[in-house]
PDB file of C-alpha atoms in Angstrom:
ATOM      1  CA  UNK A   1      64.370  92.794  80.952  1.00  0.00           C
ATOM      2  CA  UNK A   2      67.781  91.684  79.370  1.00  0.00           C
ATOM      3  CA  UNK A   3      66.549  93.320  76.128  1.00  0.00           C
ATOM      4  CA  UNK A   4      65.789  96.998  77.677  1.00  0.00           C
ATOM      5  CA  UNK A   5      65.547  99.245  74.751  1.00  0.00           C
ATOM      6  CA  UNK A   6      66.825 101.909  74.319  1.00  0.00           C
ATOM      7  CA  UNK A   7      70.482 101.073  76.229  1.00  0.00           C
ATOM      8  CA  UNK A   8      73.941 102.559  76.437  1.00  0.00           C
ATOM      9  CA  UNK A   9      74.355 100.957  72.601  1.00  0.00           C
ATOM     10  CA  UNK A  10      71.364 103.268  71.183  1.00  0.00           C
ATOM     11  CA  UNK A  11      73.037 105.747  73.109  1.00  0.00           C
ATOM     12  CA  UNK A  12      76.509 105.465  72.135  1.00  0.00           C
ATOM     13  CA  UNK A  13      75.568 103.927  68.898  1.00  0.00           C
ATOM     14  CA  UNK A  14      72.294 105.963  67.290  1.00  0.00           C
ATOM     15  CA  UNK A  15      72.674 109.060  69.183  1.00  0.00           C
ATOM     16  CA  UNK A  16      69.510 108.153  72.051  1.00  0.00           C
ATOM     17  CA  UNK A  17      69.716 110.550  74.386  1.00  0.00           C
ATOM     18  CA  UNK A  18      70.696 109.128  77.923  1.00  0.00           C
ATOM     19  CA  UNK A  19      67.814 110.344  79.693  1.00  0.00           C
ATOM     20  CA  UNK A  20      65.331 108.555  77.171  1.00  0.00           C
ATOM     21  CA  UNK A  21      67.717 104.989  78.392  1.00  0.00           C
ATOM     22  CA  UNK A  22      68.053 105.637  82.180  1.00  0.00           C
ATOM     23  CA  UNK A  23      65.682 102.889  83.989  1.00  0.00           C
ATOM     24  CA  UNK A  24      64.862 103.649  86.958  1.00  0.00           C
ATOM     25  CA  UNK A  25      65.204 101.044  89.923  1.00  0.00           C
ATOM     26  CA  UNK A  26      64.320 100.498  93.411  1.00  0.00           C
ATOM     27  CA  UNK A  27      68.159 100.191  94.262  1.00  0.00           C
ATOM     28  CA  UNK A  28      68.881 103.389  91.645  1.00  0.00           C
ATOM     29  CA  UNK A  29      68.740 104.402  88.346  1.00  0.00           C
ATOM     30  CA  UNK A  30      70.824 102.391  85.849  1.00  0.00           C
ATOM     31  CA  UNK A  31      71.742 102.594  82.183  1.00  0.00           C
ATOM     32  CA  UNK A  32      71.059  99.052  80.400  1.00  0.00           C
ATOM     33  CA  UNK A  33      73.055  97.319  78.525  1.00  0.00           C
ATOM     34  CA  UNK A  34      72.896  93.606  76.851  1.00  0.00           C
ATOM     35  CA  UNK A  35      75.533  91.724  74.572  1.00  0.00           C
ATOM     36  CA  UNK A  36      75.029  94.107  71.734  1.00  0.00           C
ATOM     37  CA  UNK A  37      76.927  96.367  73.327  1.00  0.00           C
ATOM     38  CA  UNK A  38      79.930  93.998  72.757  1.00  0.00           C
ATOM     39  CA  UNK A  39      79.721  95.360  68.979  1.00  0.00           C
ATOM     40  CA  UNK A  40      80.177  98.522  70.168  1.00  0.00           C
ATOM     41  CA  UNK A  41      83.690  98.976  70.171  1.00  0.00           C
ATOM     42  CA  UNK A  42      84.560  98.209  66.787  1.00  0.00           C
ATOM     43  CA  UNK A  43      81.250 100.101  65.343  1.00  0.00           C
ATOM     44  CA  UNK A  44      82.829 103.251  67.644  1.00  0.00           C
ATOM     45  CA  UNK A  45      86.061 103.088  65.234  1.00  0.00           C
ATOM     46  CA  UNK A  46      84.547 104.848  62.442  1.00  0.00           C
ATOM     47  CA  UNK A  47      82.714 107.761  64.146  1.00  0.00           C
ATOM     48  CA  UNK A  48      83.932 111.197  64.349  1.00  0.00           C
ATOM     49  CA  UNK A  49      85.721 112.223  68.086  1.00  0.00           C
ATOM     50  CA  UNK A  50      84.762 108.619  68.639  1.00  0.00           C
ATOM     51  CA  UNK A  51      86.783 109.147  72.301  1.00  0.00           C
ATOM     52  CA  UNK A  52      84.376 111.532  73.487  1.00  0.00           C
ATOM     53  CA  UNK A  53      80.862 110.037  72.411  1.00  0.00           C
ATOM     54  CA  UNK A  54      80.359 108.785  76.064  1.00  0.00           C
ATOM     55  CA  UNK A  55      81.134 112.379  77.650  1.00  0.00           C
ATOM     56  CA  UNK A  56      79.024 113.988  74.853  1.00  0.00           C
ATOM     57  CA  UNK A  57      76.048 111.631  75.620  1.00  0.00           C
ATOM     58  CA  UNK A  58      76.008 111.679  79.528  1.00  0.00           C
ATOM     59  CA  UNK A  59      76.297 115.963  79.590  1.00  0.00           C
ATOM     60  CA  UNK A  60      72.480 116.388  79.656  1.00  0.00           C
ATOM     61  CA  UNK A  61      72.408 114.224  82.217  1.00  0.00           C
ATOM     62  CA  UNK A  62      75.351 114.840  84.416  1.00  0.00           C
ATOM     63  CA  UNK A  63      73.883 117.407  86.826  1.00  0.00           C
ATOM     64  CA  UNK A  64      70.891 115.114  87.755  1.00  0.00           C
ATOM     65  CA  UNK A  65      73.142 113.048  89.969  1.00  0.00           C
ATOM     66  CA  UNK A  66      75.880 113.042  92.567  1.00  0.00           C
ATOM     67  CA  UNK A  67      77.665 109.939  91.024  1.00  0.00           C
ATOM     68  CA  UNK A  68      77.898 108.101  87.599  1.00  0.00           C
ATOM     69  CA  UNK A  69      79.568 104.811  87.688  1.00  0.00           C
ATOM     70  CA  UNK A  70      80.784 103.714  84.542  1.00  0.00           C
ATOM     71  CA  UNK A  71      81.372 100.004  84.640  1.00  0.00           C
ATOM     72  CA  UNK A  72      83.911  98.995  81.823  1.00  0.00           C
ATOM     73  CA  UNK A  73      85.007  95.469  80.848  1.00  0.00           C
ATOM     74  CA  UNK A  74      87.782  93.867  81.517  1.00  0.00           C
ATOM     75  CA  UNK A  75      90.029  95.008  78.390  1.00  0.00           C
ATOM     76  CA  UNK A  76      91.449  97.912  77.418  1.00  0.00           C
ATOM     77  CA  UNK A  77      89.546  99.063  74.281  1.00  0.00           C
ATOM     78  CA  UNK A  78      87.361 101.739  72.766  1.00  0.00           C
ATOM     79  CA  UNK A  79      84.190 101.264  75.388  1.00  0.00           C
ATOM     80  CA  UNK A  80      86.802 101.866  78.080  1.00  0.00           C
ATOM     81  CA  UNK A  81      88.888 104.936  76.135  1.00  0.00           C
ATOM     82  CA  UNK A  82      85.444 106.460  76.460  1.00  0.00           C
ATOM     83  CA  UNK A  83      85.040 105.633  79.748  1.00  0.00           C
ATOM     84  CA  UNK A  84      87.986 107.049  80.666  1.00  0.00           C
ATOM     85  CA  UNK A  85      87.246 110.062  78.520  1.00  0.00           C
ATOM     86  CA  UNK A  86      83.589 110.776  80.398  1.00  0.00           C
ATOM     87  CA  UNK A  87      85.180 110.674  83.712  1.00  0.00           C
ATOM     88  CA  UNK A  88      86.527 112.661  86.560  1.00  0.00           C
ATOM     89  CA  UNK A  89      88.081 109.750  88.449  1.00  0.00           C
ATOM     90  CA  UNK A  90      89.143 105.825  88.484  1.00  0.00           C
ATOM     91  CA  UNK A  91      87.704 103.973  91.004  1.00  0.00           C
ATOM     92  CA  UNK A  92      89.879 100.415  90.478  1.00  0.00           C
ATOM     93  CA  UNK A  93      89.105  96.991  91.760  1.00  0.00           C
ATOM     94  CA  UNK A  94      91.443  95.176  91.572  1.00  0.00           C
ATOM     95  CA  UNK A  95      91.051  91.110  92.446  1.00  0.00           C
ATOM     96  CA  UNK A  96      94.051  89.769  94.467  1.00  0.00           C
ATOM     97  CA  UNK A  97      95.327  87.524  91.701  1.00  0.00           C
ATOM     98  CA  UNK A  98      98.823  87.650  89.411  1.00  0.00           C
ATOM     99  CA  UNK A  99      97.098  88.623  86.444  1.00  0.00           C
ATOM    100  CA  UNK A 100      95.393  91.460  88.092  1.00  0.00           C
ATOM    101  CA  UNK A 101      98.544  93.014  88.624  1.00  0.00           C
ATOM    102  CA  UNK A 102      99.692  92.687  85.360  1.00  0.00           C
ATOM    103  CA  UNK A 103      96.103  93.869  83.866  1.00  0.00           C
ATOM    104  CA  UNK A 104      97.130  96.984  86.589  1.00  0.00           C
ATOM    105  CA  UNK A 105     100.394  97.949  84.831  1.00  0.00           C
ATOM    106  CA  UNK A 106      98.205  98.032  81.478  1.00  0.00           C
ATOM    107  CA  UNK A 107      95.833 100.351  82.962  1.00  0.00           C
ATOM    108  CA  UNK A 108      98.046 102.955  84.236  1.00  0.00           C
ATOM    109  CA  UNK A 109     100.244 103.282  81.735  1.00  0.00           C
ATOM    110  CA  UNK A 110      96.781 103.833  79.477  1.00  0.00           C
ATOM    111  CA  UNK A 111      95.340 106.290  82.372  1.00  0.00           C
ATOM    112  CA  UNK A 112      98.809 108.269  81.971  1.00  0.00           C
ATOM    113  CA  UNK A 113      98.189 108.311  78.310  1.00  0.00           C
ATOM    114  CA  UNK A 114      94.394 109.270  78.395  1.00  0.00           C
ATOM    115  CA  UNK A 115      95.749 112.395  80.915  1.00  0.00           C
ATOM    116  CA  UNK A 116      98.262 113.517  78.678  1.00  0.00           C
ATOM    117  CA  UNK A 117      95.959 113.428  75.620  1.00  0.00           C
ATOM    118  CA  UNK A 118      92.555 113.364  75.925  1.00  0.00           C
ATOM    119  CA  UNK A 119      91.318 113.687  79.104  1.00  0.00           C
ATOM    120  CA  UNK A 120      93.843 116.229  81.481  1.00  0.00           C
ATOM    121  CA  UNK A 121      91.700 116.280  84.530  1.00  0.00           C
ATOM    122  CA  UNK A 122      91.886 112.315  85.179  1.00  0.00           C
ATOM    123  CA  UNK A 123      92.600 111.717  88.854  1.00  0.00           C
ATOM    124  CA  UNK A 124      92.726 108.078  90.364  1.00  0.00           C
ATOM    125  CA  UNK A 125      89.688 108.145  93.040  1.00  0.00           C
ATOM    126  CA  UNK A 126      90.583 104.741  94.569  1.00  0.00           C
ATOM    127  CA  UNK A 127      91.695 101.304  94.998  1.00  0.00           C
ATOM    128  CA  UNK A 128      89.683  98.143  96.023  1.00  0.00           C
ATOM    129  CA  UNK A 129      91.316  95.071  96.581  1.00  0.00           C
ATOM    130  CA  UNK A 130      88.952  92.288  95.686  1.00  0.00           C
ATOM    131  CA  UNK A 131      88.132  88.191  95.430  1.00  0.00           C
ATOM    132  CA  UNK A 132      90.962  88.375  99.079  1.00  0.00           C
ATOM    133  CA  UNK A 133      91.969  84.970 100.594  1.00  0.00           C
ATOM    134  CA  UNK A 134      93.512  85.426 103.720  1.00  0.00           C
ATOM    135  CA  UNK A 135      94.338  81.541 103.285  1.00  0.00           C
ATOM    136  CA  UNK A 136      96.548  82.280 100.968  1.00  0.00           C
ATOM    137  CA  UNK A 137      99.876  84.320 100.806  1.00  0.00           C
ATOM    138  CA  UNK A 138      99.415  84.971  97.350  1.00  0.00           C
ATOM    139  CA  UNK A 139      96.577  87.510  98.229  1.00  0.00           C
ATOM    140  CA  UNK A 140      98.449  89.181 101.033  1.00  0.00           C
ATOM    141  CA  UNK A 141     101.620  89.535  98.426  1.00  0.00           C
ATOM    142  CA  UNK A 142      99.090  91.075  95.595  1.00  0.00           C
ATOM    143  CA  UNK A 143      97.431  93.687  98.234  1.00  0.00           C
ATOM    144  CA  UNK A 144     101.331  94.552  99.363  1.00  0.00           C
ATOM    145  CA  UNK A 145     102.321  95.459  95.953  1.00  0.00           C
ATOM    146  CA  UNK A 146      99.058  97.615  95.498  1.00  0.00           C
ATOM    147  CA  UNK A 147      99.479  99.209  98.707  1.00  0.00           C
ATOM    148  CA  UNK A 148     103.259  99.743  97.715  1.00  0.00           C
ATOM    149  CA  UNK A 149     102.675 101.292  94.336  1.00  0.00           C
ATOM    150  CA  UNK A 150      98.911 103.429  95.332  1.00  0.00           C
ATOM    151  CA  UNK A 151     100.000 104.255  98.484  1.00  0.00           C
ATOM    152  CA  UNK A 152      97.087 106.422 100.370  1.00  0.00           C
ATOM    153  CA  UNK A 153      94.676 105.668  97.718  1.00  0.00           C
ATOM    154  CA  UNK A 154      94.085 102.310  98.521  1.00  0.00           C
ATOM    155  CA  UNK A 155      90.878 101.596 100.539  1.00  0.00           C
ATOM    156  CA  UNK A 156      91.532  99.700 103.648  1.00  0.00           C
ATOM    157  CA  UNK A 157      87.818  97.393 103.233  1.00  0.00           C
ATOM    158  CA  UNK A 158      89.237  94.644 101.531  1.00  0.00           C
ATOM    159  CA  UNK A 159      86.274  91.917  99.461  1.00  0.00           C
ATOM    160  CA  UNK A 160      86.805  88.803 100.352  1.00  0.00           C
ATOM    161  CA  UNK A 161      86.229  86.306  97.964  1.00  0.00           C
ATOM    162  CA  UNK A 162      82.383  84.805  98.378  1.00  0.00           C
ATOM    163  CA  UNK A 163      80.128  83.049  96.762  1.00  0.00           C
ATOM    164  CA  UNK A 164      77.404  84.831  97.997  1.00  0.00           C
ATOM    165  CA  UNK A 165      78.683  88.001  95.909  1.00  0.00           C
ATOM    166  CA  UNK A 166      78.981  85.639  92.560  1.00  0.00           C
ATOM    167  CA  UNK A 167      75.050  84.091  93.333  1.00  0.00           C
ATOM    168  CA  UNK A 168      73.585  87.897  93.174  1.00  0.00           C
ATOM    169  CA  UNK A 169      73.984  88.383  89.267  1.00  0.00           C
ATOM    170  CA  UNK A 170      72.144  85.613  88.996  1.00  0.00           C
ATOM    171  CA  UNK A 171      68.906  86.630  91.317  1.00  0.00           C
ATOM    172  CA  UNK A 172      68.987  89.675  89.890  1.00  0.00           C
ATOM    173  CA  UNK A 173      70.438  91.490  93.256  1.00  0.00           C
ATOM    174  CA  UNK A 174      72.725  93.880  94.384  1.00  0.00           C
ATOM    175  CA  UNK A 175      74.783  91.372  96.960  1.00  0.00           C
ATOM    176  CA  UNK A 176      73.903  93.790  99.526  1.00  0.00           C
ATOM    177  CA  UNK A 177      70.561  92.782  98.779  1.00  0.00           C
ATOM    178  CA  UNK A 178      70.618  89.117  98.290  1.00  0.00           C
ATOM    179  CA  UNK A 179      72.296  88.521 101.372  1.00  0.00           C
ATOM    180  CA  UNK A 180      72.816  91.445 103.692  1.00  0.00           C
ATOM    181  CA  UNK A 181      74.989  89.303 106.383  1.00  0.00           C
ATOM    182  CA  UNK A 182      77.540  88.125 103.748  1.00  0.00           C
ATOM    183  CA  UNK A 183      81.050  88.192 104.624  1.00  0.00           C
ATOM    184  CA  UNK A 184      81.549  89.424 101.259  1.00  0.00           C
TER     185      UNK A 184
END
């Protein structure tokens, strides 16, 4: 299972097209990926319109379904440029801690920068404020500036932090599914 074949790498990498990676699942069809994909990125330097090879490989496929989540890491970097590139909108979580606000700041300024060059039709979909601790003021002071600077387009569900949410991975669960009366 953690070595599905073909993933988003043969994809994005050796030209597979998406429909011949999509795995279908009881909770939805998904595109793999494993930690070859982490490779990606500096592989996708070299390549020809290497901004667009997401949006060029998911085409074919973009009609089949209402929604396409494109789950990016963490870091602003080629994987995510083409993210960005493939996509309508930005949904954002962002987790209730200082350097999540700074990552923030990062982001825009590189979603401004992807609308002014490569991708015009960007629109921010939405804001979710994550990993919340009402115990703490910290969290309260993080969701203020959000809701300060996003205004409208901040969700008002707010994730608690949970452990139940951080034991799904590991089951191999949605957390909706692992433990359907979870705070989280």
């Amino acid at each position: 299972k953690n070595r599905a074949e073909p993933n988003i790498y043969n994809v994005l990498i050796d030209g597979t097209p998406a429909k011949n990676a999509v795995v279908e699942t009881k909770y939805g069809n998904v595109l793999p990926s494993n930690k070859v994909l982490s490779g990606a990125g500096v592989e996708l330097v070299t390549m020809d319109s290497r901004e667009y090879i997401l949006k060029k490989a998911l085409e074919p496929v973009r009609k089949e379904y209402d929604y396409i989540f494109i789950d990016c890491p963490p870091s602003l970097e080629m994987l995510t440029l083409n993210a960005l590139c493939a996509c309508d909108t930005v949904f954002i979580p962002v987790q209730c801690e200082y350097f999540a606000l700074e990552g923030l700041s990062d982001l825009m300024t590189t979603i401004r920068m992807v609308k002014k060059k490569l991708n015009p039709g960007i629109d921010i979909e939405g804001v979710l404020l994550t990993m919340f601790d009402s115990r703490t003021n910290f969290s309260s002071q993080v969701a203020a500036e959000v809701k300060k600077y996003f205004k409208k387009k901040v969700y008002n569900v707010v994730i608690p932090r949970n452990i139940r949410l951080s034991e799904a991975p590991s089951h191999g669960k949605p957390a909706v599914v692992y433990d359907k009366s979870s705070r989280g």
